[in-house]
Amino acid sequence: MPPAKNQNLAAPKKLSAPRFLLISILLLVPCFWHRHIEAGDLGSHVYNAWLAQLITQHKAPGLFLVQQYDNVLFDLILFYAAKLIGLPLAEKVAVSICVLVFFWALFAFARAVSGNNPWFLAPAFGMLTYGYIFHMGFLNYYLSLGLACIGLSLIWHASRIGLLLAAILAPVVLLAHPLGFLLFLGVAFYRLLHRKLSDHWKWSIPVGAVAICMAARIFVAHHKTYEVEWREAPLYTLTGASQFHVFGERYAYFTALIGTIAVLSVLLAFLASPRRSGFLRDRRLLLELYLVSFLTTVILPENLHADPTRGWVGALATRLTLVTAIFGLAFLASLPPRFWHLAAYSAVAAFFFAFIYQDTALLNCMEDNTRRLTERLPFGTRTLSTIFAPNDFRTIYLHIPDRACIGHCWLVSNYEPSTRQFRVRVTAGSPVVTASVDDSEDMQSGTYDVQEEDLPLKQIYQCDARDLTQICIRDLAEDEKNGRLGYHPVHNPFFSQNP
């Protein structure tokens, strides 16, 4: 019987140190198999870490640093690691820390709720670790979910030491990202309340959770100053399996395969259970968490703009599908392990990582070609970029030029400072980066009208739609659209309701 019902189960066996080390080494291979880690916004984080270094040296006019206590942990790790070992290696180290924290936190959470070491799910954990959210580069959020899973594994059995350690960890979760912190607090409260209430009243917890989400939806939908965009994609894309759809259309097969294996595992476990009437009842809490998470993604908006002077809260529902996937894997961990589970997930993972290698190699080629152009530029050259992924890619790769500009050029379209959501901020009139959120978005999408005061200004763009790795640079002129020339995807990638 799962720990959700029986709190007196013996603890699972201790982790094998050699197995732990071997899996950790294998897990880090994708962080080192190319020159750079291609993970969406990661390029922007690294570029802004360089700007932060220049700010401390008074070499970035119009930029300044602020102290903030959320959405910043990854940036701090990257910044201080770079002081010791330089940015190229610091990038590898910081991302490796995030990957290991996320994978082993997911393992620890599944272990806590199932009472077993879920080795048979290790390939699926690895795929989720390098899933959609990782490759979007939402690394503060990603790290916060890993830390939240550690905290939840500590409080799951409500031991005094576990609760104390989780309380100590909570501020670190907030430092990483507020969504991870809210997840930790919400699920911790849900779990502890579930332990206290009688079966007759347990139904009130999921009903209350969904009611809170509905109230939030009504509030943002009717707020006069909020801009809201609702997700239009089919509901099946919110089950969590879509986290395995990373790049092009061929990744949709992984979504289907993982979903099929999961459903088949549950069905066969149910049929083989000696107590079919209690199969779902014994896993009631895990099922509730999964369904509440799924309904949350259905109810909440995809994009929200609450303050016109700050950036959007983007891809909210899409981000939360990672939480749904975590609860889905935790539910699967409660099933009796079978050898075919491990074999099936391993086979799927082999193809998944082979495809990941191919697609990130393409992006590395783009970045290498960009670097060959930027390293010839005089320091402080002002540039804009319109670099896009292939049409069938689900992820958007707008930040290919960011790392290439380090040490050479200002990327005026850099989005972080103007959003006021990160520690690097900008004042109006800075030559380094625009202070306008709207201008930054237009610059990146190629719809910005170049002004006389912007000049001289150069454009980095893809000059051959048949070979997107071919990168060119040109001088922009007054009154032209900055994306007038070059490749553009069929759909503008900004704030899509259906990522």
Short mmCIF file of C-alpha atoms in Angstrom, two decimals:
data_model
loop_
_atom_site.label_atom_id
_atom_site.label_comp_id
_atom_site.label_asym_id
_atom_site.label_seq_id
_atom_site.Cartn_x
_atom_site.Cartn_y
_atom_site.Cartn_z
CA MET A 1 0.00 0.00 0.00
CA PRO A 2 1.45 3.42 -0.92
CA PRO A 3 2.66 5.77 1.82
CA ALA A 4 -0.29 8.04 1.16
CA LYS A 5 -2.36 5.55 3.12
CA ASN A 6 0.12 3.80 5.34
CA GLN A 7 2.57 5.98 7.23
CA ASN A 8 4.36 3.09 8.93
CA LEU A 9 6.03 1.54 5.91
CA ALA A 10 9.70 0.74 6.16
CA ALA A 11 11.93 3.29 4.45
CA PRO A 12 13.15 2.34 0.97
CA LYS A 13 16.67 1.01 0.65
CA LYS A 14 19.49 3.52 0.62
CA LEU A 15 20.70 4.72 -2.76
CA SER A 16 23.69 2.91 -4.19
CA ALA A 17 26.61 5.33 -4.42
CA PRO A 18 28.09 3.82 -7.63
CA ARG A 19 24.66 3.86 -9.30
CA PHE A 20 24.09 7.43 -8.16
CA LEU A 21 27.46 8.50 -9.57
CA LEU A 22 27.02 6.66 -12.88
CA ILE A 23 23.54 8.11 -13.51
CA SER A 24 24.76 11.59 -12.59
CA ILE A 25 27.62 11.36 -15.09
CA LEU A 26 25.31 10.13 -17.86
CA LEU A 27 22.81 12.83 -17.00
CA LEU A 28 25.39 15.57 -17.57
CA VAL A 29 26.49 14.39 -21.01
CA PRO A 30 24.05 16.74 -22.86
CA CYS A 31 25.59 19.69 -20.99
CA PHE A 32 29.01 18.97 -22.51
CA TRP A 33 28.45 17.40 -25.92
CA HIS A 34 28.52 20.80 -27.72
CA ARG A 35 30.48 24.01 -27.29
CA HIS A 36 27.44 25.70 -25.76
CA ILE A 37 24.32 24.44 -24.02
CA GLU A 38 21.41 25.39 -26.27
CA ALA A 39 18.54 26.10 -23.92
CA GLY A 40 16.51 29.09 -25.11
CA ASP A 41 16.82 31.93 -22.61
CA LEU A 42 20.11 30.55 -21.27
CA GLY A 43 22.02 32.63 -23.83
CA SER A 44 20.33 35.74 -22.48
CA HIS A 45 21.16 34.79 -18.88
CA VAL A 46 24.84 34.37 -19.78
CA TYR A 47 24.95 37.64 -21.74
CA ASN A 48 23.36 39.50 -18.83
CA ALA A 49 25.84 37.92 -16.41
CA TRP A 50 28.54 39.53 -18.57
CA LEU A 51 26.70 42.86 -18.39
CA ALA A 52 26.53 42.47 -14.60
CA GLN A 53 30.31 42.09 -14.57
CA LEU A 54 30.66 45.26 -16.64
CA ILE A 55 28.28 47.13 -14.33
CA THR A 56 30.49 46.33 -11.33
CA GLN A 57 33.43 47.70 -13.36
CA HIS A 58 31.44 50.85 -14.38
CA LYS A 59 31.73 49.89 -18.06
CA ALA A 60 28.03 49.57 -18.96
CA PRO A 61 26.53 53.07 -19.16
CA GLY A 62 22.90 53.34 -18.17
CA LEU A 63 22.75 49.91 -16.52
CA PHE A 64 22.58 49.08 -12.82
CA LEU A 65 22.03 46.09 -10.54
CA VAL A 66 19.24 45.68 -8.00
CA GLN A 67 18.79 43.35 -5.08
CA GLN A 68 15.82 41.05 -5.49
CA TYR A 69 14.65 38.01 -3.60
CA ASP A 70 12.95 35.92 -6.27
CA ASN A 71 13.62 34.82 -9.86
CA VAL A 72 17.35 35.25 -9.34
CA LEU A 73 19.04 32.14 -7.89
CA PHE A 74 20.34 30.76 -11.20
CA ASP A 75 21.66 34.19 -12.17
CA LEU A 76 23.52 34.50 -8.87
CA ILE A 77 25.08 31.04 -9.25
CA LEU A 78 26.16 31.94 -12.80
CA PHE A 79 27.51 35.37 -11.84
CA TYR A 80 29.61 34.24 -8.89
CA ALA A 81 30.83 31.10 -10.63
CA ALA A 82 31.97 33.26 -13.54
CA LYS A 83 34.09 35.34 -11.16
CA LEU A 84 36.04 32.21 -10.27
CA ILE A 85 36.20 30.22 -13.50
CA GLY A 86 35.04 32.51 -16.32
CA LEU A 87 31.70 32.63 -18.12
CA PRO A 88 32.13 29.69 -20.58
CA LEU A 89 32.83 27.16 -17.82
CA ALA A 90 30.47 28.85 -15.34
CA GLU A 91 27.62 28.30 -17.81
CA LYS A 92 28.36 24.56 -17.84
CA VAL A 93 28.68 24.36 -14.06
CA ALA A 94 25.54 26.38 -13.28
CA VAL A 95 23.37 24.41 -15.70
CA SER A 96 24.85 21.10 -14.49
CA ILE A 97 23.86 22.03 -10.93
CA CYS A 98 20.30 22.72 -12.08
CA VAL A 99 20.11 19.43 -13.99
CA LEU A 100 21.35 17.35 -11.08
CA VAL A 101 19.10 19.14 -8.59
CA PHE A 102 16.03 18.68 -10.78
CA PHE A 103 16.61 15.00 -11.61
CA TRP A 104 17.49 13.85 -8.10
CA ALA A 105 14.79 16.02 -6.55
CA LEU A 106 12.24 14.38 -8.83
CA PHE A 107 13.65 11.00 -7.85
CA ALA A 108 13.50 11.90 -4.14
CA PHE A 109 9.90 13.08 -4.40
CA ALA A 110 8.80 9.94 -6.26
CA ARG A 111 10.70 7.85 -3.70
CA ALA A 112 8.97 9.61 -0.79
CA VAL A 113 5.44 9.14 -2.17
CA SER A 114 5.94 5.55 -3.38
CA GLY A 115 8.13 4.07 -0.65
CA ASN A 116 10.44 2.59 -3.30
CA ASN A 117 13.49 3.63 -5.28
CA PRO A 118 11.89 4.26 -8.71
CA TRP A 119 14.86 3.16 -10.83
CA PHE A 120 12.52 1.86 -13.51
CA LEU A 121 11.44 5.46 -14.18
CA ALA A 122 14.98 6.88 -14.38
CA PRO A 123 14.92 7.18 -18.22
CA ALA A 124 11.61 9.09 -18.05
CA PHE A 125 13.03 11.33 -15.30
CA GLY A 126 16.02 12.02 -17.55
CA MET A 127 13.79 12.94 -20.49
CA LEU A 128 11.74 15.29 -18.33
CA THR A 129 14.94 16.84 -17.00
CA TYR A 130 15.84 17.80 -20.57
CA GLY A 131 12.26 18.50 -21.62
CA TYR A 132 10.48 21.55 -22.97
CA ILE A 133 10.96 23.86 -19.99
CA PHE A 134 14.69 23.15 -19.85
CA HIS A 135 15.09 23.89 -23.54
CA MET A 136 13.07 27.08 -23.22
CA GLY A 137 15.75 28.16 -20.75
CA PHE A 138 13.38 28.98 -17.87
CA LEU A 139 16.18 28.00 -15.50
CA ASN A 140 15.17 29.93 -12.38
CA TYR A 141 11.71 28.36 -12.61
CA TYR A 142 13.20 24.96 -13.42
CA LEU A 143 15.55 25.15 -10.43
CA SER A 144 12.75 26.28 -8.14
CA LEU A 145 10.65 23.22 -9.03
CA GLY A 146 13.60 20.96 -8.27
CA LEU A 147 14.10 22.59 -4.88
CA ALA A 148 10.34 22.45 -4.23
CA CYS A 149 10.38 18.69 -4.90
CA ILE A 150 13.19 18.30 -2.35
CA GLY A 151 11.12 20.25 0.17
CA LEU A 152 8.02 18.14 -0.52
CA SER A 153 9.97 14.91 -0.11
CA LEU A 154 11.10 16.20 3.29
CA ILE A 155 7.61 17.06 4.54
CA TRP A 156 5.79 14.11 2.98
CA HIS A 157 5.80 11.95 6.11
CA ALA A 158 5.53 14.98 8.43
CA SER A 159 8.52 14.10 10.58
CA ARG A 160 9.79 16.87 12.82
CA ILE A 161 13.25 16.99 11.24
CA GLY A 162 11.74 16.89 7.75
CA LEU A 163 9.45 19.83 8.47
CA LEU A 164 12.34 21.81 9.94
CA LEU A 165 14.62 21.18 6.95
CA ALA A 166 11.80 22.05 4.53
CA ALA A 167 11.20 25.34 6.35
CA ILE A 168 14.91 26.19 6.03
CA LEU A 169 14.80 25.34 2.31
CA ALA A 170 11.69 27.43 1.57
CA PRO A 171 13.45 30.84 1.22
CA VAL A 172 15.91 29.28 -1.24
CA VAL A 173 12.97 28.05 -3.34
CA LEU A 174 11.58 31.60 -3.37
CA LEU A 175 15.00 32.98 -4.35
CA ALA A 176 14.84 30.74 -7.42
CA HIS A 177 11.29 31.57 -8.54
CA PRO A 178 7.95 32.50 -6.92
CA LEU A 179 6.01 29.79 -8.83
CA GLY A 180 8.17 27.05 -7.32
CA PHE A 181 7.68 28.62 -3.90
CA LEU A 182 3.89 28.71 -4.36
CA LEU A 183 3.94 25.09 -5.50
CA PHE A 184 5.90 24.09 -2.42
CA LEU A 185 3.60 25.94 -0.01
CA GLY A 186 0.42 24.80 -1.74
CA VAL A 187 1.29 21.11 -2.00
CA ALA A 188 2.80 21.05 1.50
CA PHE A 189 -0.42 22.50 2.93
CA TYR A 190 -2.48 20.12 0.77
CA ARG A 191 -0.50 17.10 2.01
CA LEU A 192 -0.55 18.04 5.68
CA LEU A 193 -4.27 18.90 5.60
CA HIS A 194 -4.97 15.63 3.81
CA ARG A 195 -3.34 13.80 6.73
CA LYS A 196 -5.48 15.57 9.31
CA LEU A 197 -8.95 15.48 7.76
CA SER A 198 -11.26 12.51 7.88
CA ASP A 199 -12.18 10.76 4.64
CA HIS A 200 -15.55 12.49 4.77
CA TRP A 201 -13.90 15.94 4.48
CA LYS A 202 -10.93 15.19 2.23
CA TRP A 203 -12.96 16.04 -0.88
CA SER A 204 -13.04 19.68 0.26
CA ILE A 205 -9.29 20.11 -0.41
CA PRO A 206 -9.27 19.60 -4.21
CA VAL A 207 -12.57 21.49 -4.51
CA GLY A 208 -11.07 24.40 -2.59
CA ALA A 209 -7.89 24.36 -4.70
CA VAL A 210 -9.84 24.47 -7.96
CA ALA A 211 -12.12 27.20 -6.55
CA ILE A 212 -9.06 29.36 -5.78
CA CYS A 213 -7.87 28.94 -9.38
CA MET A 214 -11.32 29.86 -10.69
CA ALA A 215 -11.35 32.97 -8.50
CA ALA A 216 -7.92 33.93 -9.87
CA ARG A 217 -9.21 33.45 -13.44
CA ILE A 218 -12.25 35.66 -12.83
CA PHE A 219 -10.09 38.33 -11.19
CA VAL A 220 -7.52 38.62 -14.01
CA ALA A 221 -10.17 38.28 -16.74
CA HIS A 222 -12.17 41.22 -15.42
CA HIS A 223 -9.33 43.44 -14.21
CA LYS A 224 -9.49 46.66 -16.21
CA THR A 225 -5.74 47.17 -16.68
CA TYR A 226 -4.62 43.56 -17.22
CA GLU A 227 -3.87 42.18 -20.67
CA VAL A 228 -4.68 38.47 -20.73
CA GLU A 229 -4.21 35.78 -23.36
CA TRP A 230 -5.85 32.39 -22.92
CA ARG A 231 -4.46 29.15 -24.22
CA GLU A 232 -6.33 27.83 -27.27
CA ALA A 233 -4.60 24.45 -27.72
CA PRO A 234 -6.52 21.18 -27.11
CA LEU A 235 -6.79 19.98 -23.52
CA TYR A 236 -4.73 16.85 -24.16
CA THR A 237 -1.66 19.08 -24.59
CA LEU A 238 -1.93 19.96 -20.87
CA THR A 239 -1.56 16.42 -19.50
CA GLY A 240 2.17 16.87 -18.88
CA ALA A 241 3.23 14.56 -21.72
CA SER A 242 3.75 17.62 -23.92
CA GLN A 243 6.92 18.34 -21.94
CA PHE A 244 8.55 15.67 -24.13
CA HIS A 245 7.68 17.63 -27.29
CA VAL A 246 10.79 19.77 -27.36
CA PHE A 247 11.72 20.83 -30.89
CA GLY A 248 10.16 19.79 -34.20
CA GLU A 249 7.10 17.75 -35.10
CA ARG A 250 8.88 14.42 -34.69
CA TYR A 251 8.91 15.00 -30.91
CA ALA A 252 5.13 14.63 -30.89
CA TYR A 253 5.82 10.90 -31.10
CA PHE A 254 7.50 11.04 -27.69
CA THR A 255 4.43 12.68 -26.21
CA ALA A 256 2.30 9.87 -27.62
CA LEU A 257 4.72 7.09 -26.61
CA ILE A 258 5.20 8.26 -23.04
CA GLY A 259 1.45 8.73 -22.65
CA THR A 260 0.77 5.26 -24.05
CA ILE A 261 3.33 3.57 -21.79
CA ALA A 262 1.93 5.42 -18.78
CA VAL A 263 -1.69 4.46 -19.49
CA LEU A 264 -0.73 0.85 -20.22
CA SER A 265 1.30 0.66 -17.00
CA VAL A 266 -1.64 1.88 -14.92
CA LEU A 267 -4.13 -0.41 -16.67
CA LEU A 268 -1.99 -3.54 -16.26
CA ALA A 269 -1.21 -2.68 -12.64
CA PHE A 270 -4.92 -2.25 -11.96
CA LEU A 271 -5.79 -5.58 -13.58
CA ALA A 272 -3.04 -7.36 -11.65
CA SER A 273 -3.98 -5.77 -8.32
CA PRO A 274 -5.42 -8.19 -5.74
CA ARG A 275 -7.46 -5.27 -4.37
CA ARG A 276 -8.89 -3.55 -7.44
CA SER A 277 -11.48 -1.71 -5.39
CA GLY A 278 -8.68 -0.05 -3.44
CA PHE A 279 -6.27 0.55 -6.33
CA LEU A 280 -7.22 4.20 -6.87
CA ARG A 281 -8.29 4.77 -3.29
CA ASP A 282 -4.79 3.90 -2.08
CA ARG A 283 -3.38 6.44 -4.52
CA ARG A 284 -6.06 9.03 -3.97
CA LEU A 285 -3.74 11.85 -2.92
CA LEU A 286 -1.44 11.44 -5.93
CA LEU A 287 -4.41 11.27 -8.28
CA GLU A 288 -5.89 14.42 -6.73
CA LEU A 289 -2.60 16.31 -7.09
CA TYR A 290 -2.35 15.33 -10.74
CA LEU A 291 -5.95 16.30 -11.54
CA VAL A 292 -5.76 19.60 -9.63
CA SER A 293 -2.54 20.44 -11.44
CA PHE A 294 -4.13 19.61 -14.80
CA LEU A 295 -7.21 21.73 -14.04
CA THR A 296 -4.96 24.61 -12.94
CA THR A 297 -3.33 24.68 -16.37
CA VAL A 298 -6.78 24.61 -17.99
CA ILE A 299 -8.11 27.47 -15.84
CA LEU A 300 -5.20 29.92 -15.67
CA PRO A 301 -4.16 32.19 -18.57
CA GLU A 302 -1.23 31.47 -20.86
CA ASN A 303 0.13 35.04 -20.83
CA LEU A 304 -0.53 37.91 -18.42
CA HIS A 305 0.55 41.54 -18.56
CA ALA A 306 -0.31 43.12 -15.23
CA ASP A 307 2.00 46.16 -15.35
CA PRO A 308 2.54 48.05 -18.65
CA THR A 309 5.99 49.20 -17.44
CA ARG A 310 7.17 45.62 -16.89
CA GLY A 311 7.38 42.48 -19.00
CA TRP A 312 4.74 39.82 -19.51
CA VAL A 313 4.30 36.77 -17.32
CA GLY A 314 4.58 34.46 -20.32
CA ALA A 315 3.80 30.80 -20.97
CA LEU A 316 2.21 30.41 -17.52
CA ALA A 317 -0.01 27.41 -18.29
CA THR A 318 2.73 25.84 -20.39
CA ARG A 319 5.20 26.19 -17.52
CA LEU A 320 2.74 24.54 -15.15
CA THR A 321 2.44 21.45 -17.34
CA LEU A 322 5.88 20.54 -15.96
CA VAL A 323 4.27 20.32 -12.51
CA THR A 324 1.56 18.08 -13.97
CA ALA A 325 4.24 15.85 -15.48
CA ILE A 326 6.02 15.60 -12.11
CA PHE A 327 2.83 14.46 -10.37
CA GLY A 328 2.13 12.04 -13.23
CA LEU A 329 5.54 10.39 -12.81
CA ALA A 330 5.08 10.30 -9.04
CA PHE A 331 1.82 8.40 -9.58
CA LEU A 332 3.61 5.95 -11.90
CA ALA A 333 6.28 5.46 -9.22
CA SER A 334 3.59 4.07 -6.91
CA LEU A 335 2.94 1.17 -9.32
CA PRO A 336 4.67 -2.19 -8.86
CA PRO A 337 7.86 -1.97 -10.97
CA ARG A 338 8.18 -4.27 -13.95
CA PHE A 339 11.21 -4.93 -16.14
CA TRP A 340 9.27 -3.96 -19.26
CA HIS A 341 8.75 -0.48 -17.77
CA LEU A 342 12.49 0.12 -17.69
CA ALA A 343 12.98 -1.41 -21.16
CA ALA A 344 10.22 0.70 -22.73
CA TYR A 345 11.30 3.99 -21.17
CA SER A 346 14.96 3.29 -22.00
CA ALA A 347 14.17 2.63 -25.68
CA VAL A 348 12.17 5.85 -25.96
CA ALA A 349 14.88 7.81 -24.12
CA ALA A 350 17.57 6.56 -26.52
CA PHE A 351 15.76 8.07 -29.52
CA PHE A 352 14.82 11.19 -27.55
CA PHE A 353 18.41 12.07 -26.69
CA ALA A 354 19.64 11.20 -30.19
CA PHE A 355 17.16 13.74 -31.58
CA ILE A 356 18.12 16.29 -28.92
CA TYR A 357 21.77 15.94 -29.96
CA GLN A 358 20.92 16.53 -33.62
CA ASP A 359 18.78 19.60 -33.02
CA THR A 360 21.11 21.26 -30.53
CA ALA A 361 23.99 20.65 -32.97
CA LEU A 362 22.07 22.72 -35.53
CA LEU A 363 21.61 25.53 -33.02
CA ASN A 364 25.30 25.38 -32.06
CA CYS A 365 26.18 25.78 -35.72
CA MET A 366 24.00 28.91 -35.85
CA GLU A 367 25.77 30.30 -32.81
CA ASP A 368 29.26 29.50 -34.10
CA ASN A 369 28.52 31.29 -37.38
CA THR A 370 27.17 34.27 -35.44
CA ARG A 371 30.29 34.39 -33.30
CA ARG A 372 32.51 34.51 -36.42
CA LEU A 373 30.73 37.73 -37.39
CA THR A 374 30.65 39.42 -33.99
CA GLU A 375 34.28 38.79 -33.05
CA ARG A 376 35.30 41.15 -35.91
CA LEU A 377 33.19 44.01 -34.50
CA PRO A 378 34.74 46.87 -32.48
CA PHE A 379 33.79 46.69 -28.81
CA GLY A 380 30.52 48.51 -28.11
CA THR A 381 29.01 48.06 -31.58
CA ARG A 382 25.23 48.38 -31.24
CA THR A 383 23.30 45.47 -32.76
CA LEU A 384 19.82 44.02 -33.09
CA SER A 385 19.08 40.41 -33.94
CA THR A 386 16.29 38.48 -35.63
CA ILE A 387 17.33 34.85 -35.31
CA PHE A 388 14.59 32.23 -35.41
CA ALA A 389 14.27 28.47 -35.16
CA PRO A 390 12.89 26.34 -38.02
CA ASN A 391 9.15 26.61 -38.63
CA ASP A 392 8.30 23.26 -37.05
CA PHE A 393 10.24 23.94 -33.84
CA ARG A 394 8.08 24.31 -30.75
CA THR A 395 10.78 26.18 -28.86
CA ILE A 396 11.79 29.69 -29.95
CA TYR A 397 15.49 30.45 -30.28
CA LEU A 398 15.74 34.23 -30.19
CA HIS A 399 18.92 34.38 -28.12
CA ILE A 400 21.43 32.68 -30.41
CA PRO A 401 23.46 35.95 -30.82
CA ASP A 402 23.54 36.81 -27.12
CA ARG A 403 26.61 34.80 -26.12
CA ALA A 404 28.27 35.67 -29.45
CA CYS A 405 28.11 39.35 -28.48
CA ILE A 406 29.96 38.85 -25.18
CA GLY A 407 33.17 40.89 -25.32
CA HIS A 408 32.27 42.48 -28.65
CA CYS A 409 28.89 44.16 -29.06
CA TRP A 410 25.85 45.58 -27.31
CA LEU A 411 22.65 43.68 -28.05
CA VAL A 412 20.20 46.58 -27.91
CA SER A 413 17.23 44.19 -28.20
CA ASN A 414 18.24 42.37 -24.96
CA TYR A 415 14.92 41.81 -23.19
CA GLU A 416 15.89 41.31 -19.53
CA PRO A 417 16.68 44.86 -18.29
CA SER A 418 13.53 46.53 -19.65
CA THR A 419 11.17 43.93 -18.12
CA ARG A 420 12.30 44.83 -14.57
CA GLN A 421 12.00 41.14 -13.68
CA PHE A 422 15.75 40.48 -13.37
CA ARG A 423 18.66 41.98 -11.44
CA VAL A 424 20.12 43.89 -14.42
CA ARG A 425 18.08 47.07 -14.99
CA VAL A 426 18.31 49.97 -17.44
CA THR A 427 17.69 53.72 -17.41
CA ALA A 428 16.27 55.59 -20.40
CA GLY A 429 18.86 56.65 -22.94
CA SER A 430 21.35 53.85 -22.30
CA PRO A 431 23.40 53.02 -25.41
CA VAL A 432 23.67 49.40 -24.24
CA VAL A 433 20.03 48.30 -24.38
CA THR A 434 16.58 49.73 -24.93
CA ALA A 435 14.62 50.74 -21.84
CA SER A 436 11.27 50.01 -23.52
CA VAL A 437 9.62 46.60 -23.20
CA ASP A 438 7.58 47.22 -26.36
CA ASP A 439 10.64 48.25 -28.38
CA SER A 440 12.54 45.18 -27.19
CA GLU A 441 9.72 42.89 -28.34
CA ASP A 442 9.50 44.65 -31.71
CA MET A 443 13.25 44.45 -32.20
CA GLN A 444 13.36 40.72 -31.54
CA SER A 445 10.35 40.01 -33.76
CA GLY A 446 11.73 42.15 -36.61
CA THR A 447 8.93 44.76 -36.56
CA TYR A 448 10.84 47.70 -35.06
CA ASP A 449 10.93 51.02 -36.94
CA VAL A 450 14.53 52.22 -36.79
CA GLN A 451 14.86 55.80 -35.52
CA GLU A 452 17.55 58.34 -36.38
CA GLU A 453 18.79 58.37 -32.78
CA ASP A 454 19.34 54.60 -32.93
CA LEU A 455 22.07 54.87 -35.56
CA PRO A 456 24.66 53.53 -36.09
CA LEU A 457 23.01 50.16 -35.60
CA LYS A 458 23.63 46.75 -37.17
CA GLN A 459 21.29 43.84 -37.82
CA ILE A 460 22.25 40.19 -37.20
CA TYR A 461 19.94 37.93 -39.19
CA GLN A 462 19.54 34.66 -41.08
CA CYS A 463 20.21 35.46 -44.73
CA ASP A 464 19.28 32.11 -46.30
CA ALA A 465 15.87 30.58 -45.56
CA ARG A 466 17.13 27.26 -47.02
CA ASP A 467 20.02 27.11 -44.53
CA LEU A 468 19.14 28.77 -41.24
CA THR A 469 22.69 28.38 -39.94
CA GLN A 470 23.89 31.02 -42.42
CA ILE A 471 24.12 34.30 -40.50
CA CYS A 472 24.74 37.77 -41.93
CA ILE A 473 25.17 41.27 -40.54
CA ARG A 474 24.26 44.61 -42.13
CA ASP A 475 23.85 48.30 -41.32
CA LEU A 476 20.33 49.47 -40.61
CA ALA A 477 18.90 52.69 -42.02
CA GLU A 478 16.46 55.20 -40.57
CA ASP A 479 12.73 54.43 -40.99
CA GLU A 480 13.18 50.80 -42.06
CA LYS A 481 11.82 47.74 -40.29
CA ASN A 482 14.72 45.98 -38.60
CA GLY A 483 13.48 42.61 -39.88
CA ARG A 484 12.95 43.76 -43.45
CA LEU A 485 15.47 41.23 -44.77
CA GLY A 486 16.13 37.63 -43.84
CA TYR A 487 14.23 34.56 -42.72
CA HIS A 488 11.07 34.82 -40.63
CA PRO A 489 9.02 31.93 -39.30
CA VAL A 490 5.46 31.41 -40.50
CA HIS A 491 4.11 32.30 -37.03
CA ASN A 492 5.52 35.17 -35.01
CA PRO A 493 6.90 33.47 -31.89
CA PHE A 494 6.07 36.21 -29.41
CA PHE A 495 3.48 35.31 -26.79
CA SER A 496 1.87 32.51 -28.72
CA GLN A 497 -1.20 31.14 -26.98
CA ASN A 498 -0.28 27.68 -28.22
CA PRO A 499 3.42 27.00 -27.57
#
